[in-house]
Amino acid sequence: LHDSRQKNKNIRDLVTEVDFLSEKNIKGILASQFPKHNIVAEESGGLGINSNYCWHVDPIDGTVNYIQGIPLCAISIGLELNGKIIVGAVHNPFTRELFYASQGNGAFLNGHAIRLSEKDKLEEGLYIAAFSSDSDDNKDREYQTFGEMNGNTLGVLRIGSAALALAYIACGRIDGFWAKDLHSWDIAGGLALVREAGGQVSDIHGNAFVIGESTLVASNGHIHNTLIKNLNLLNQL
């Protein structure tokens, strides 16, 4: 277990010294290799460089898991160009899995091309959901959606890392994922993986997903429309 402290009033918004060290090292490497690029990182914010390129860095996605000694956490990095994520990497050092993708070149896990699942029936899928961290009037609705979907499919997991959830879609381990109130560093690396693997990403209404402004729905593509339809029918998000 690792020492940690709360960043704000949210009991689950934790940070460790490893978060800071990881972020410092990653930013140092990126700044030395791409000095004209902006970098936005979870613990230290952005550099403020005016550039069409921006790196989004999460030094540990799944900090609560990390603190508890649960190996479901990852370093996530994504490169944005003019509003579009073109490069992504998600690395779980505990399982020694490195997922990576770049625009037009496909998605890979430890050097091997990965592929999405081919499931096309909602009820046959396995899913992951991420809940918003703040307590508000919508929390009960999120839990109800989770329960309804869990009862009508192979199941819905909550693993504590959006980056890994997206990576698991890209390699076919799960079939869909939905979440709200995510930051750019939570998902930038994973978005590249899903898109380059051939999956689909949208908001809850099937429109283009905008980081920070909409609920994210990602899937293998085959079940995407049905997943969106069911989430909307539940009217919970």
Coordinates of C-alpha atoms in Angstrom, one line a residue, residues 107-216:
A107 CA -3.5 -0.4 -32.7
F108 CA -1.0 -2.8 -30.9
L109 CA -0.3 -4.6 -27.7
N110 CA 3.3 -5.3 -27.0
G111 CA 4.1 -5.2 -30.7
H112 CA 1.2 -7.4 -31.9
A113 CA -1.8 -6.0 -33.7
I114 CA -5.0 -6.1 -31.7
R115 CA -8.6 -6.4 -32.8
L116 CA -12.0 -5.7 -31.4
S117 CA -14.6 -8.2 -30.5
E118 CA -17.1 -9.2 -33.1
K119 CA -20.2 -9.4 -30.9
D120 CA -23.2 -7.7 -32.4
K121 CA -25.9 -8.4 -29.7
L122 CA -26.0 -6.2 -26.7
E123 CA -27.0 -9.0 -24.3
E124 CA -23.9 -11.0 -25.2
G125 CA -21.5 -8.2 -24.4
L126 CA -19.4 -7.4 -21.3
Y127 CA -19.1 -3.8 -20.4
I128 CA -17.3 -1.3 -18.1
A129 CA -18.9 1.8 -16.7
A130 CA -17.2 4.8 -14.9
F131 CA -19.2 6.9 -12.5
S132 CA -18.7 10.6 -12.0
S133 CA -16.8 11.3 -8.8
D134 CA -19.0 14.1 -7.5
S135 CA -22.1 13.5 -5.5
D136 CA -25.2 14.9 -7.1
D137 CA -28.8 14.2 -7.9
N138 CA -27.8 12.0 -10.9
K139 CA -25.8 9.5 -8.8
D140 CA -28.8 7.2 -8.2
R141 CA -29.6 7.3 -11.9
E142 CA -26.0 6.2 -12.7
Y143 CA -26.3 3.3 -10.3
Q144 CA -29.7 2.3 -11.7
T145 CA -28.3 2.3 -15.2
F146 CA -25.4 0.2 -14.0
G147 CA -27.8 -2.3 -12.5
E148 CA -30.2 -2.5 -15.4
M149 CA -27.3 -3.1 -17.9
N150 CA -25.6 -5.6 -15.6
G151 CA -28.8 -7.6 -15.4
N152 CA -29.5 -7.7 -19.1
T153 CA -25.9 -8.5 -20.4
L154 CA -22.9 -10.7 -19.5
G155 CA -22.2 -8.0 -16.9
V156 CA -21.0 -4.5 -16.2
L157 CA -17.7 -3.9 -14.5
R158 CA -16.2 -0.9 -12.7
I159 CA -12.4 -1.1 -12.8
G160 CA -11.4 2.4 -11.8
S161 CA -9.4 3.2 -14.9
A162 CA -10.9 4.7 -18.0
A163 CA -7.7 4.3 -19.9
L164 CA -7.6 0.5 -19.3
A165 CA -11.3 0.3 -20.2
L166 CA -10.7 1.8 -23.6
A167 CA -7.6 -0.4 -24.1
Y168 CA -9.7 -3.4 -23.3
I169 CA -12.2 -2.5 -25.9
A170 CA -9.5 -2.1 -28.5
C171 CA -8.1 -5.6 -27.8
G172 CA -11.5 -7.3 -27.6
R173 CA -11.6 -8.1 -23.9
I174 CA -14.8 -6.0 -23.4
D175 CA -17.4 -4.8 -25.8
G176 CA -18.4 -1.3 -24.6
F177 CA -17.8 1.4 -22.1
W178 CA -19.6 4.5 -20.9
A179 CA -18.6 7.3 -18.6
K180 CA -19.3 11.0 -17.8
D181 CA -17.3 13.9 -16.5
L182 CA -13.9 12.6 -17.6
H183 CA -10.8 14.8 -18.1
S184 CA -8.8 14.8 -21.3
W185 CA -5.9 13.0 -19.6
D186 CA -8.2 10.2 -18.5
I187 CA -9.1 9.1 -22.0
A188 CA -6.8 10.7 -24.7
G189 CA -4.5 7.7 -24.9
G190 CA -7.4 5.2 -25.0
L191 CA -9.4 7.1 -27.6
A192 CA -6.6 6.6 -30.1
L193 CA -6.6 2.9 -29.3
V194 CA -10.3 2.4 -29.9
R195 CA -10.5 4.4 -33.1
E196 CA -7.4 2.8 -34.6
A197 CA -8.6 -0.7 -33.8
G198 CA -11.8 0.2 -35.7
G199 CA -14.1 0.8 -32.8
Q200 CA -16.6 3.6 -32.4
V201 CA -16.7 6.6 -30.0
S202 CA -19.5 9.1 -29.6
D203 CA -21.6 11.0 -27.0
I204 CA -24.7 9.5 -25.5
H205 CA -26.8 10.7 -28.5
G206 CA -24.5 9.2 -31.1
N207 CA -23.0 12.6 -32.0
A208 CA -19.3 13.5 -32.1
F209 CA -17.7 13.1 -28.6
V210 CA -16.3 16.3 -27.2
I211 CA -13.8 15.9 -24.3
G212 CA -15.1 17.5 -21.2
E213 CA -18.5 18.4 -22.6
S214 CA -20.3 15.1 -23.1
T215 CA -20.9 11.6 -21.8
L216 CA -18.5 9.2 -23.6

